[in-house]
Short mmCIF file of C-alpha atoms in Angstrom, two decimals:
data_model
loop_
_atom_site.label_atom_id
_atom_site.label_comp_id
_atom_site.label_asym_id
_atom_site.label_seq_id
_atom_site.Cartn_x
_atom_site.Cartn_y
_atom_site.Cartn_z
CA MET A 1 0.00 -0.01 0.02
CA ILE A 2 1.40 3.42 -0.97
CA ARG A 3 1.27 5.83 1.92
CA HIS A 4 0.55 9.52 1.48
CA PRO A 5 0.63 9.68 -2.35
CA GLY A 6 -0.63 13.27 -2.26
CA ARG A 7 2.21 14.29 0.02
CA ARG A 8 4.75 12.71 -2.32
CA LEU A 9 3.29 14.62 -5.31
CA SER A 10 3.33 17.87 -3.36
CA ARG A 11 6.94 17.30 -2.32
CA LEU A 12 7.89 16.58 -5.92
CA ALA A 13 6.13 19.69 -7.13
CA ALA A 14 7.81 21.84 -4.49
CA LEU A 15 11.23 20.42 -5.29
CA SER A 16 10.64 21.13 -9.00
CA LEU A 17 9.49 24.71 -8.49
CA LEU A 18 12.89 26.39 -8.57
CA PRO A 19 14.41 24.60 -11.61
CA VAL A 20 11.11 24.86 -13.54
CA ALA A 21 10.80 28.56 -12.87
CA ALA A 22 14.45 29.14 -13.73
CA LEU A 23 14.25 27.27 -17.01
CA GLY A 24 10.96 28.94 -17.82
CA VAL A 25 12.47 32.42 -17.49
CA PHE A 26 15.97 31.81 -18.76
CA PHE A 27 15.33 29.13 -21.41
CA VAL A 28 11.72 28.93 -22.57
CA LEU A 29 11.24 32.71 -22.71
CA PRO A 30 14.40 33.39 -24.82
CA VAL A 31 13.48 30.54 -27.17
CA LEU A 32 9.93 31.88 -27.58
CA GLY A 33 11.37 35.36 -28.14
CA MET A 34 13.67 33.98 -30.81
CA LEU A 35 10.72 32.24 -32.50
CA ALA A 36 8.68 35.43 -32.36
CA GLN A 37 11.57 37.43 -33.89
CA GLY A 38 11.69 34.97 -36.76
CA PHE A 39 8.00 34.41 -37.47
CA TRP A 40 6.40 37.64 -36.05
CA PRO A 41 9.09 40.32 -36.90
CA GLU A 42 6.62 43.21 -37.07
CA GLY A 43 3.98 41.78 -34.75
CA GLU A 44 2.27 39.85 -37.59
CA PHE A 45 2.76 36.22 -38.50
CA ASP A 46 5.19 36.20 -41.44
CA PRO A 47 6.59 32.69 -42.22
CA GLY A 48 7.59 33.91 -45.64
CA GLY A 49 10.37 35.95 -44.06
CA VAL A 50 11.94 32.79 -42.64
CA LEU A 51 11.63 31.04 -45.98
CA GLU A 52 13.22 34.03 -47.69
CA VAL A 53 16.21 33.87 -45.33
CA LEU A 54 16.58 30.11 -45.90
CA ALA A 55 16.45 30.63 -49.67
CA ARG A 56 19.48 32.94 -49.74
CA PRO A 57 22.45 31.57 -51.69
CA ARG A 58 24.84 32.46 -48.87
CA VAL A 59 22.70 30.57 -46.38
CA HIS A 60 22.84 27.51 -48.65
CA ARG A 61 26.66 27.79 -48.72
CA VAL A 62 26.71 28.15 -44.90
CA LEU A 63 24.47 25.13 -44.39
CA TRP A 64 26.52 23.03 -46.79
CA PHE A 65 29.80 23.94 -45.13
CA THR A 66 28.33 23.28 -41.68
CA VAL A 67 27.17 19.79 -42.67
CA TRP A 68 30.26 18.61 -44.57
CA SER A 69 32.80 20.07 -42.12
CA ALA A 70 30.91 18.48 -39.19
CA ALA A 71 30.75 15.16 -41.06
CA ALA A 72 34.51 15.27 -41.87
CA GLY A 73 35.39 16.20 -38.29
CA THR A 74 33.21 13.37 -36.99
CA ALA A 75 34.65 10.74 -39.32
CA ILE A 76 38.27 11.63 -38.55
CA SER A 77 37.56 11.81 -34.81
CA VAL A 78 36.07 8.31 -34.84
CA LEU A 79 38.91 6.89 -36.98
CA LEU A 80 41.54 8.31 -34.59
CA GLY A 81 39.57 7.81 -31.40
CA LEU A 82 38.87 4.08 -31.77
CA PRO A 83 42.51 2.90 -31.75
CA ALA A 84 43.30 5.32 -28.90
CA ALA A 85 40.35 4.02 -26.87
CA HIS A 86 41.66 0.48 -27.31
CA VAL A 87 45.18 1.45 -26.20
CA LEU A 88 44.16 3.62 -23.27
CA TYR A 89 41.38 1.38 -21.86
CA ARG A 90 42.47 -2.17 -22.75
CA LEU A 91 46.29 -2.22 -22.81
CA HIS A 92 48.61 -2.12 -19.83
CA LEU A 93 51.07 0.69 -20.60
CA PRO A 94 53.12 3.07 -18.49
CA PHE A 95 51.64 6.55 -17.99
CA ARG A 96 48.34 5.37 -19.34
CA ARG A 97 46.26 7.56 -16.97
CA GLY A 98 48.44 10.56 -17.75
CA VAL A 99 47.90 10.14 -21.48
CA ARG A 100 44.14 9.75 -20.90
CA ALA A 101 44.06 13.00 -18.99
CA ALA A 102 46.22 14.80 -21.58
CA LEU A 103 43.87 13.77 -24.36
CA LEU A 104 40.83 14.87 -22.36
CA VAL A 105 42.15 18.43 -21.83
CA PRO A 106 41.44 19.61 -25.44
CA PHE A 107 37.72 18.94 -24.96
CA VAL A 108 37.41 21.57 -22.25
CA LEU A 109 39.88 24.05 -23.68
CA PRO A 110 38.12 27.28 -24.66
CA THR A 111 37.32 27.14 -28.35
CA VAL A 112 38.90 30.53 -28.94
CA VAL A 113 42.15 29.17 -27.47
CA VAL A 114 42.00 26.22 -29.87
CA GLY A 115 41.51 28.63 -32.75
CA VAL A 116 44.43 30.80 -31.65
CA ALA A 117 46.67 27.74 -31.22
CA PHE A 118 45.97 26.50 -34.76
CA ARG A 119 46.48 29.99 -36.20
CA GLN A 120 49.87 30.14 -34.52
CA LEU A 121 50.73 26.66 -35.85
CA LEU A 122 49.48 27.16 -39.40
CA GLY A 123 50.05 30.90 -39.88
CA THR A 124 52.64 32.21 -42.32
CA SER A 125 55.24 32.52 -39.54
CA GLY A 126 54.22 29.26 -37.83
CA PRO A 127 56.06 25.91 -37.92
CA LEU A 128 53.60 24.61 -40.55
CA GLY A 129 53.09 27.87 -42.39
CA PHE A 130 54.70 26.43 -45.52
CA LEU A 131 51.56 24.25 -45.95
CA ALA A 132 49.45 27.41 -46.59
CA LEU A 133 46.53 26.02 -44.54
CA ASP A 134 45.78 29.12 -42.46
CA GLN A 135 42.12 30.17 -42.75
CA THR A 136 41.20 27.14 -44.86
CA ALA A 137 38.62 24.43 -44.48
CA VAL A 138 41.41 21.96 -43.58
CA ALA A 139 42.42 24.11 -40.63
CA ILE A 140 38.83 24.24 -39.39
CA VAL A 141 38.39 20.48 -39.62
CA ALA A 142 41.71 19.93 -37.87
CA GLY A 143 40.52 22.20 -35.06
CA LEU A 144 37.24 20.29 -34.80
CA VAL A 145 39.09 16.97 -34.56
CA PHE A 146 41.49 18.37 -31.95
CA PHE A 147 38.54 19.49 -29.84
CA ASN A 148 36.29 16.44 -30.18
CA VAL A 149 38.45 13.29 -30.42
CA ALA A 150 38.40 13.13 -26.62
CA VAL A 151 34.66 12.44 -26.77
CA VAL A 152 35.18 9.32 -28.85
CA ILE A 153 38.07 8.11 -26.67
CA ARG A 154 36.14 8.63 -23.43
CA VAL A 155 32.77 7.26 -24.51
CA VAL A 156 33.99 4.28 -26.55
CA GLY A 157 36.89 3.57 -24.11
CA THR A 158 34.54 3.41 -21.14
CA ALA A 159 32.24 0.99 -23.02
CA TRP A 160 35.22 -1.06 -24.22
CA GLU A 161 36.54 -1.33 -20.68
CA SER A 162 33.26 -2.74 -19.43
CA LEU A 163 32.77 -5.34 -22.20
CA ASP A 164 32.36 -8.97 -21.15
CA PRO A 165 35.71 -10.51 -22.29
CA ARG A 166 34.40 -14.08 -22.51
CA PRO A 167 33.00 -13.95 -26.11
CA ALA A 168 36.27 -12.54 -27.46
CA GLN A 169 38.24 -15.14 -25.52
CA ALA A 170 36.03 -17.95 -26.89
CA ALA A 171 36.48 -16.69 -30.46
CA ALA A 172 40.28 -16.55 -30.02
CA THR A 173 40.28 -20.08 -28.62
CA LEU A 174 38.46 -21.29 -31.72
CA GLY A 175 41.29 -19.88 -33.88
CA ALA A 176 40.01 -16.43 -34.84
CA SER A 177 42.74 -13.86 -35.58
CA PRO A 178 42.77 -10.56 -33.58
CA TRP A 179 41.24 -8.75 -36.55
CA GLN A 180 38.47 -11.38 -36.87
CA VAL A 181 37.74 -11.11 -33.13
CA PHE A 182 37.48 -7.37 -33.37
CA ARG A 183 35.29 -7.41 -36.49
CA SER A 184 32.91 -10.21 -35.45
CA VAL A 185 32.76 -9.84 -31.65
CA THR A 186 34.11 -6.53 -30.33
CA LEU A 187 32.85 -4.13 -33.01
CA PRO A 188 29.17 -5.27 -32.83
CA ALA A 189 29.32 -4.91 -29.06
CA LEU A 190 30.81 -1.43 -29.35
CA ARG A 191 28.48 -0.26 -32.12
CA PRO A 192 25.95 1.56 -29.82
CA ALA A 193 28.76 3.44 -28.04
CA ILE A 194 30.43 4.35 -31.39
CA VAL A 195 27.19 5.61 -32.88
CA SER A 196 26.39 7.54 -29.74
CA ALA A 197 29.85 9.14 -29.65
CA ALA A 198 29.72 9.95 -33.38
CA SER A 199 26.29 11.58 -32.95
CA VAL A 200 27.55 13.74 -30.10
CA VAL A 201 30.72 14.71 -31.96
CA PHE A 202 28.70 15.68 -35.08
CA LEU A 203 26.51 17.85 -32.85
CA PHE A 204 29.57 19.53 -31.30
CA CYS A 205 31.20 20.05 -34.72
CA ALA A 206 28.03 21.50 -36.27
CA THR A 207 27.59 23.95 -33.41
CA ALA A 208 31.30 24.90 -33.08
CA PHE A 209 31.66 28.66 -32.74
CA GLY A 210 35.05 29.94 -31.51
CA ILE A 211 37.08 27.54 -33.68
CA VAL A 212 35.29 28.54 -36.90
CA LEU A 213 35.21 32.20 -36.02
CA THR A 214 38.97 32.40 -35.45
CA LEU A 215 40.06 29.99 -38.20
CA GLY A 216 37.48 30.62 -40.92
CA GLY A 217 38.15 34.27 -41.56
CA VAL A 218 35.63 35.90 -43.91
CA ARG A 219 35.52 33.01 -46.32
CA TYR A 220 34.08 30.16 -44.18
CA ALA A 221 31.11 30.33 -41.88
CA THR A 222 28.84 27.83 -40.15
CA VAL A 223 25.31 28.38 -38.87
CA GLU A 224 26.70 29.41 -35.48
CA THR A 225 29.07 32.06 -36.79
CA GLU A 226 26.50 33.29 -39.35
CA ILE A 227 23.98 33.92 -36.50
CA TYR A 228 26.69 35.95 -34.69
CA LEU A 229 27.63 37.95 -37.80
CA LEU A 230 24.00 38.64 -38.76
CA THR A 231 23.35 39.94 -35.24
CA THR A 232 26.47 41.99 -34.51
CA THR A 233 27.59 43.12 -38.00
CA VAL A 234 24.62 43.17 -40.36
CA PHE A 235 21.96 43.73 -37.66
CA ASP A 236 19.61 41.31 -39.47
CA LEU A 237 17.74 39.97 -36.43
CA GLN A 238 15.08 38.19 -38.47
CA GLY A 239 17.75 36.38 -40.47
CA ALA A 240 19.57 35.39 -37.29
CA ALA A 241 16.32 34.21 -35.75
CA ALA A 242 15.49 32.16 -38.85
CA LEU A 243 18.82 30.39 -38.71
CA SER A 244 18.46 29.84 -34.95
CA VAL A 245 15.06 28.20 -35.50
CA LEU A 246 16.56 25.92 -38.15
CA GLN A 247 19.49 25.03 -35.94
CA LEU A 248 17.22 24.38 -32.99
CA ALA A 249 15.11 21.90 -35.00
CA VAL A 250 18.22 20.06 -36.31
CA VAL A 251 19.94 19.89 -32.90
CA VAL A 252 16.78 18.56 -31.20
CA ALA A 253 16.46 15.87 -33.88
CA LEU A 254 20.13 14.88 -33.43
CA LEU A 255 19.76 14.71 -29.68
CA ALA A 256 16.65 12.54 -29.99
CA ILE A 257 18.59 10.14 -32.25
CA THR A 258 21.50 10.12 -29.82
CA GLN A 259 19.26 9.30 -26.90
CA ARG A 260 17.65 6.39 -28.75
CA LEU A 261 21.05 4.99 -29.76
CA ARG A 262 22.71 5.52 -26.42
CA ALA A 263 23.97 2.34 -24.83
CA VAL A 264 22.71 1.96 -21.27
CA PRO A 265 24.24 -1.06 -19.53
CA ASP A 266 22.08 -3.14 -17.23
CA PRO A 267 23.47 -2.66 -13.72
CA THR A 268 21.86 -5.93 -12.51
CA VAL A 269 23.95 -8.02 -14.90
CA GLU A 270 27.24 -9.22 -13.44
CA ARG A 271 30.14 -9.12 -15.89
CA PRO A 272 33.71 -10.17 -15.32
CA ARG A 273 35.90 -7.11 -15.10
CA PRO A 274 38.32 -7.26 -18.07
CA THR A 275 41.92 -6.78 -17.14
CA ALA A 276 44.33 -4.74 -19.20
CA HIS A 277 46.89 -6.83 -21.05
CA ARG A 278 50.33 -6.04 -22.32
CA PRO A 279 50.52 -4.92 -25.94
CA THR A 280 51.29 -7.53 -28.59
CA ARG A 281 52.42 -7.18 -32.18
CA ALA A 282 48.79 -6.95 -33.25
CA ASP A 283 48.33 -3.86 -31.03
CA LEU A 284 51.27 -1.97 -32.66
CA PRO A 285 49.14 -0.05 -35.22
CA SER A 286 46.80 1.19 -32.46
CA VAL A 287 49.76 2.24 -30.31
CA LEU A 288 51.30 4.16 -33.26
CA VAL A 289 47.98 5.91 -33.95
CA THR A 290 47.73 6.90 -30.27
CA LEU A 291 51.26 8.29 -30.33
CA LEU A 292 50.46 10.29 -33.48
CA LEU A 293 47.28 11.55 -31.85
CA LEU A 294 49.23 12.63 -28.75
CA VAL A 295 51.62 14.55 -31.07
CA PHE A 296 48.68 16.09 -32.93
CA VAL A 297 47.16 17.30 -29.64
CA ALA A 298 50.44 18.52 -28.12
CA THR A 299 51.84 20.39 -31.15
CA PRO A 300 49.32 23.28 -31.28
CA VAL A 301 49.49 23.74 -27.53
CA LEU A 302 53.29 23.79 -27.44
CA THR A 303 53.43 26.11 -30.45
CA LEU A 304 50.99 28.46 -28.65
CA ALA A 305 53.13 28.46 -25.51
CA ALA A 306 56.36 29.04 -27.49
CA GLY A 307 54.78 31.87 -29.49
CA SER A 308 53.66 33.61 -26.29
CA LEU A 309 57.30 33.73 -25.17
CA ARG A 310 58.56 35.44 -28.36
CA ALA A 311 58.66 39.19 -28.73
CA ASP A 312 60.64 41.20 -31.28
CA GLY A 313 62.36 38.02 -32.53
CA ALA A 314 63.74 37.04 -29.12
CA TRP A 315 62.65 34.98 -26.12
CA SER A 316 60.88 37.27 -23.70
CA LEU A 317 58.12 37.66 -21.14
CA ASP A 318 57.03 41.01 -22.65
CA ASN A 319 53.72 39.58 -23.90
CA TYR A 320 52.79 38.49 -20.39
CA ARG A 321 53.93 41.80 -18.87
CA ALA A 322 51.69 43.57 -21.37
CA LEU A 323 48.61 41.76 -20.05
CA GLY A 324 48.20 44.53 -17.49
CA THR A 325 47.93 47.16 -20.29
CA SER A 326 45.27 48.03 -22.84
CA GLY A 327 47.42 46.81 -25.74
CA GLU A 328 48.90 48.51 -28.75
CA GLN A 329 47.00 51.64 -29.91
CA GLN A 330 44.49 51.20 -27.05
CA ALA A 331 43.09 47.99 -28.53
CA LEU A 332 41.20 47.16 -25.31
CA LEU A 333 38.95 49.05 -22.96
CA VAL A 334 40.14 47.01 -19.99
CA PRO A 335 43.43 45.09 -19.50
CA VAL A 336 43.61 41.33 -19.98
CA SER A 337 44.35 40.94 -16.26
CA ASP A 338 41.03 42.57 -15.36
CA ALA A 339 39.24 40.34 -17.87
CA LEU A 340 40.78 37.29 -16.24
CA VAL A 341 39.43 38.38 -12.83
CA THR A 342 36.02 38.92 -14.42
CA SER A 343 36.18 35.40 -15.99
CA LEU A 344 37.03 33.80 -12.64
CA ARG A 345 34.23 35.59 -10.80
CA THR A 346 31.77 34.76 -13.56
CA ALA A 347 32.83 31.09 -13.60
CA VAL A 348 32.40 30.83 -9.81
CA ASP A 349 28.86 32.20 -10.08
CA ALA A 350 28.03 29.96 -13.05
CA THR A 351 29.41 26.92 -11.19
CA TRP A 352 27.27 27.33 -8.08
CA ILE A 353 24.18 28.07 -10.19
CA SER A 354 24.69 24.99 -12.40
CA LEU A 355 25.47 22.75 -9.42
CA THR A 356 22.38 23.86 -7.54
CA MET A 357 20.16 23.36 -10.61
CA GLY A 358 21.88 20.13 -11.60
CA LEU A 359 21.57 18.57 -8.18
CA LEU A 360 17.88 19.44 -7.92
CA VAL A 361 17.23 18.08 -11.44
CA ALA A 362 19.16 14.87 -10.67
CA MET A 363 17.17 14.33 -7.44
CA ILE A 364 13.92 14.85 -9.29
CA VAL A 365 14.56 12.49 -12.20
CA THR A 366 16.25 9.63 -10.24
CA ARG A 367 13.76 9.11 -7.42
CA ARG A 368 11.56 6.03 -7.69
CA SER A 369 7.96 6.77 -8.64
CA LEU A 370 5.31 4.91 -6.59
CA THR A 371 2.13 5.95 -8.41
CA ARG A 372 1.12 6.39 -12.01
CA ALA A 373 0.49 10.14 -11.49
CA GLU A 374 3.94 10.56 -9.93
CA ARG A 375 5.55 8.61 -12.76
CA ARG A 376 3.86 10.79 -15.38
CA LEU A 377 4.81 14.01 -13.59
CA ARG A 378 8.40 12.86 -13.19
CA GLY A 379 8.59 11.82 -16.85
CA ALA A 380 7.23 15.19 -17.97
CA LEU A 381 9.74 17.00 -15.76
CA ASP A 382 12.58 14.83 -17.08
CA GLY A 383 11.74 15.81 -20.65
CA PHE A 384 11.42 19.50 -19.72
CA PHE A 385 14.76 19.60 -17.96
CA MET A 386 16.54 18.06 -20.97
CA LEU A 387 15.32 20.83 -23.30
CA PRO A 388 18.51 22.99 -22.89
CA LEU A 389 20.43 20.19 -24.57
CA GLY A 390 18.75 21.20 -27.82
CA VAL A 391 20.02 24.80 -27.87
CA SER A 392 23.56 25.89 -28.67
CA ALA A 393 25.35 28.60 -26.71
CA VAL A 394 25.11 31.05 -29.56
CA THR A 395 21.40 30.53 -29.96
CA LEU A 396 20.96 30.88 -26.19
CA GLY A 397 22.94 34.13 -26.11
CA PHE A 398 20.96 35.50 -29.04
CA GLY A 399 17.69 34.60 -27.21
CA PHE A 400 18.88 36.37 -24.08
CA LEU A 401 19.84 39.43 -26.14
CA ILE A 402 16.40 39.93 -27.71
CA THR A 403 14.17 39.00 -24.74
CA LEU A 404 15.82 40.03 -21.46
CA ASP A 405 16.17 43.68 -22.41
CA GLN A 406 12.96 45.31 -21.26
CA PRO A 407 10.85 45.46 -18.06
CA PRO A 408 9.93 43.46 -16.09
CA LEU A 409 12.96 41.36 -17.15
CA ASP A 410 15.48 43.99 -18.15
CA LEU A 411 18.66 42.18 -17.10
CA ARG A 412 21.08 43.85 -19.50
CA ASP A 413 22.99 45.44 -16.65
CA SER A 414 22.65 42.56 -14.21
CA PRO A 415 26.01 40.99 -13.15
CA LEU A 416 24.27 37.56 -13.14
CA LEU A 417 23.19 37.61 -16.77
CA VAL A 418 26.42 36.11 -18.16
CA PRO A 419 26.78 33.57 -15.29
CA ILE A 420 23.22 32.37 -15.79
CA ALA A 421 23.81 31.85 -19.51
CA GLN A 422 27.08 30.00 -18.80
CA ALA A 423 25.33 27.91 -16.13
CA LEU A 424 22.74 26.79 -18.68
CA VAL A 425 25.55 25.80 -21.04
CA ALA A 426 27.24 23.75 -18.28
CA LEU A 427 24.02 22.31 -16.87
CA PRO A 428 23.79 19.21 -19.17
CA LEU A 429 27.33 18.24 -18.20
CA VAL A 430 26.51 18.56 -14.51
CA VAL A 431 23.34 16.51 -14.83
CA ARG A 432 25.01 13.79 -16.89
CA THR A 433 27.69 13.47 -14.20
CA ILE A 434 25.43 13.33 -11.16
CA VAL A 435 22.41 11.39 -12.47
CA PRO A 436 24.14 7.99 -12.97
CA VAL A 437 25.52 8.12 -9.41
CA LEU A 438 22.20 9.05 -7.77
CA ALA A 439 20.35 6.49 -9.90
CA GLY A 440 22.76 3.82 -8.58
CA VAL A 441 21.88 4.49 -4.92
CA ASP A 442 19.63 1.72 -3.59
CA ASP A 443 16.29 3.28 -2.77
CA ARG A 444 15.87 0.81 0.09
CA GLN A 445 18.54 2.71 1.99
CA ARG A 446 16.41 5.90 1.80
CA GLN A 447 13.37 3.91 2.88
CA ALA A 448 15.29 2.47 5.82
CA ALA A 449 16.41 5.92 6.85
CA ALA A 450 12.85 7.21 6.60
CA SER A 451 11.50 4.32 8.66
CA LEU A 452 14.02 5.20 11.39
CA GLY A 453 12.54 8.71 11.52
CA ALA A 454 14.98 10.59 9.31
CA THR A 455 13.57 13.61 7.52
CA PRO A 456 14.06 13.87 3.70
CA LEU A 457 16.97 16.32 4.32
CA ARG A 458 18.59 13.97 6.87
CA ALA A 459 18.21 11.05 4.48
CA LEU A 460 19.80 13.13 1.73
CA LEU A 461 22.78 13.99 3.96
CA THR A 462 23.31 10.43 5.26
CA VAL A 463 22.46 8.30 2.21
CA ASP A 464 22.95 10.37 -0.98
CA LEU A 465 25.71 12.76 -0.03
CA PRO A 466 28.37 10.14 0.74
CA ALA A 467 27.81 8.66 -2.70
CA VAL A 468 27.52 11.87 -4.66
CA TRP A 469 30.09 14.21 -3.08
CA LYS A 470 32.95 13.17 -5.36
CA PRO A 471 30.86 13.30 -8.57
CA LEU A 472 29.56 16.66 -7.37
CA LEU A 473 33.12 17.97 -7.08
CA ALA A 474 33.90 16.59 -10.54
CA ALA A 475 30.81 18.22 -11.99
CA GLY A 476 31.69 21.51 -10.33
CA GLY A 477 35.19 21.35 -11.76
CA PHE A 478 33.98 20.73 -15.28
CA ALA A 479 31.29 23.41 -14.94
CA PHE A 480 33.96 25.89 -13.81
CA ALA A 481 36.28 24.97 -16.73
CA VAL A 482 33.45 25.16 -19.29
CA SER A 483 32.27 28.54 -17.89
CA LEU A 484 35.81 29.92 -17.78
CA GLY A 485 36.22 29.36 -21.51
CA GLU A 486 32.65 29.88 -22.70
CA PHE A 487 32.60 32.14 -25.75
CA GLY A 488 29.37 31.59 -27.69
CA ALA A 489 26.70 33.06 -25.39
CA THR A 490 29.18 35.41 -23.69
CA SER A 491 30.13 37.06 -26.97
CA PHE A 492 26.53 38.40 -27.16
CA LEU A 493 26.06 39.28 -23.50
CA ALA A 494 29.36 40.50 -22.03
CA ARG A 495 29.39 44.22 -21.35
CA ASP A 496 32.18 46.33 -22.83
CA GLU A 497 33.45 47.41 -19.43
CA HIS A 498 33.40 43.85 -18.03
CA PRO A 499 34.46 41.45 -20.79
CA THR A 500 35.60 37.93 -20.09
CA LEU A 501 39.02 36.62 -21.10
CA PRO A 502 37.84 34.71 -24.23
CA VAL A 503 36.08 37.85 -25.49
CA VAL A 504 39.21 39.98 -24.90
CA ILE A 505 41.38 37.43 -26.72
CA TYR A 506 39.09 37.60 -29.75
CA GLN A 507 39.18 41.43 -29.59
CA LEU A 508 43.01 41.34 -29.61
CA LEU A 509 43.02 39.14 -32.68
CA GLY A 510 40.86 41.67 -34.47
CA HIS A 511 43.31 44.55 -33.89
CA PRO A 512 46.54 44.83 -35.90
CA GLY A 513 49.86 45.01 -34.14
CA GLU A 514 52.49 42.55 -33.05
CA LEU A 515 51.99 43.33 -29.39
CA ASN A 516 48.25 42.74 -29.61
CA TYR A 517 48.80 39.33 -31.24
CA GLY A 518 51.42 38.45 -28.65
CA MET A 519 49.03 39.40 -25.87
CA ALA A 520 46.37 37.23 -27.46
CA LEU A 521 48.83 34.31 -27.34
CA ALA A 522 49.78 34.99 -23.73
CA GLY A 523 46.18 35.37 -22.67
CA SER A 524 45.33 32.10 -24.44
CA VAL A 525 48.14 30.32 -22.55
CA VAL A 526 46.85 31.66 -19.24
CA LEU A 527 43.30 30.59 -20.03
CA ALA A 528 44.39 27.16 -21.30
CA GLY A 529 46.57 26.61 -18.21
CA ALA A 530 43.70 27.44 -15.86
CA THR A 531 41.25 25.06 -17.54
CA ALA A 532 43.89 22.30 -17.85
CA VAL A 533 44.65 22.46 -14.11
CA VAL A 534 40.97 22.14 -13.28
CA VAL A 535 40.46 19.20 -15.68
CA LEU A 536 43.51 17.32 -14.42
CA ALA A 537 42.33 17.81 -10.85
CA VAL A 538 38.88 16.44 -11.79
CA ASP A 539 40.49 13.45 -13.52
CA ARG A 540 42.24 12.61 -10.24
CA LEU A 541 38.83 12.08 -8.68
CA ARG A 542 38.27 9.14 -11.01
CA VAL A 543 34.51 9.57 -11.47
CA PRO A 544 33.30 7.17 -14.24
CA SER A 545 30.17 9.24 -15.10
CA VAL A 546 32.42 12.12 -16.19
CA GLY A 547 32.80 10.22 -19.49
CA ALA A 548 29.08 10.59 -20.28
CA PHE A 549 29.48 13.92 -22.09
#
């Protein structure tokens, strides 16, 4: 017999009130405002305006480049990530954990830093300048692979590590070669994880912003950068809204496909834990690919660091000393050092907001439902809370820009506007980290605590907190790193007198002068170093759910 079903529903509704209200104001309202800007530009329903935007030849070129560059970035990421996942999750090698962490760092590097690093590597004065790849499609695809190959390694590697080894062992015993074992046994078992990782990587590539903006120049643009240019340069808000609507529909469809293809292991099934084995001759190609991938990841970063230490043709710290100035010919309104302080403060605010929201959402969607009404309400809330996954940072920033600018929600001058936007960007990562851990807590422990007279808060502190504190720290670290380097939404919302470091780096790139470029390199190194330290600290926590990007 279910006791007090009405009380449980009331408690669930009360717990959901804060995140529902927050998403309603800071997600649903901006999305509705964006839709209104596209379909009701003058207060009257005008779908023809959207169709006119989508019929423009430039829009067709932008859409085509977005699709094929994302497809190329995804294919190369999968081809490089599969061998690396095998090496780093199934082979016993020295420094394996260190290499794993090193290959994870690019995923959380600010996209503008990745763009600056590849410009320094491929520019006319860079080590690979003779290839003439600067501001080409090849450079953009290389940047996308650099940024996203970690997703394939982490997602596929985690699945590979948890595979039941007995079918592969049986096939080898029957005389199958290593390649036959992989093709007939391992690959089918990994297919859901591979498809899931490829879907997520395609989504990340298609919505890349900072990489394309810094590497594409004026010749190449994706839907993300086109929305930004239409808003800030051409002031074509209806055109930007039309592209945002199109991107929203495509991203939601991709996320729905990803959710359906996502591999969810059954926790009730006991599987032997596979042990890492020493590499054999058959593993040599995978080891070589992993080494090449490590070189590919390290080269732009090292080139960036070396470039930041060069000034006037000599080794110097002048670029770092200049971070306290406004640059050459007053390129900046505020020094880079002030922008770094603003970024740190903003990231702290975004982190506590995303952790608070993420923990509430995780508690709501993981609790066991005892009645049909509760199950339906919890399912509806689960779907509502996952809606931010379908909106890119640029689209979110554009929605904030056109909706939160007049009473009663005139937040243009609010110091929390940028942190809230960054918190919404980081929220899916926080939820994906915490939910698997809370879902794994045996509900009978909570029931036992309640039967002994513990209040819901006491049960949370004694049952859930011991299991979730480490994933909560990991989620907070990743939220901080993501917020520190967030560029898409912040580029729309940051005030001129309080820019964040990624925004200032992009401003420096847009101003001529050797000192300005050197300051952009130095600022990028500082930003990359801060995010790398946070990610490496999170990796030390060894939280498995961190791999569920």
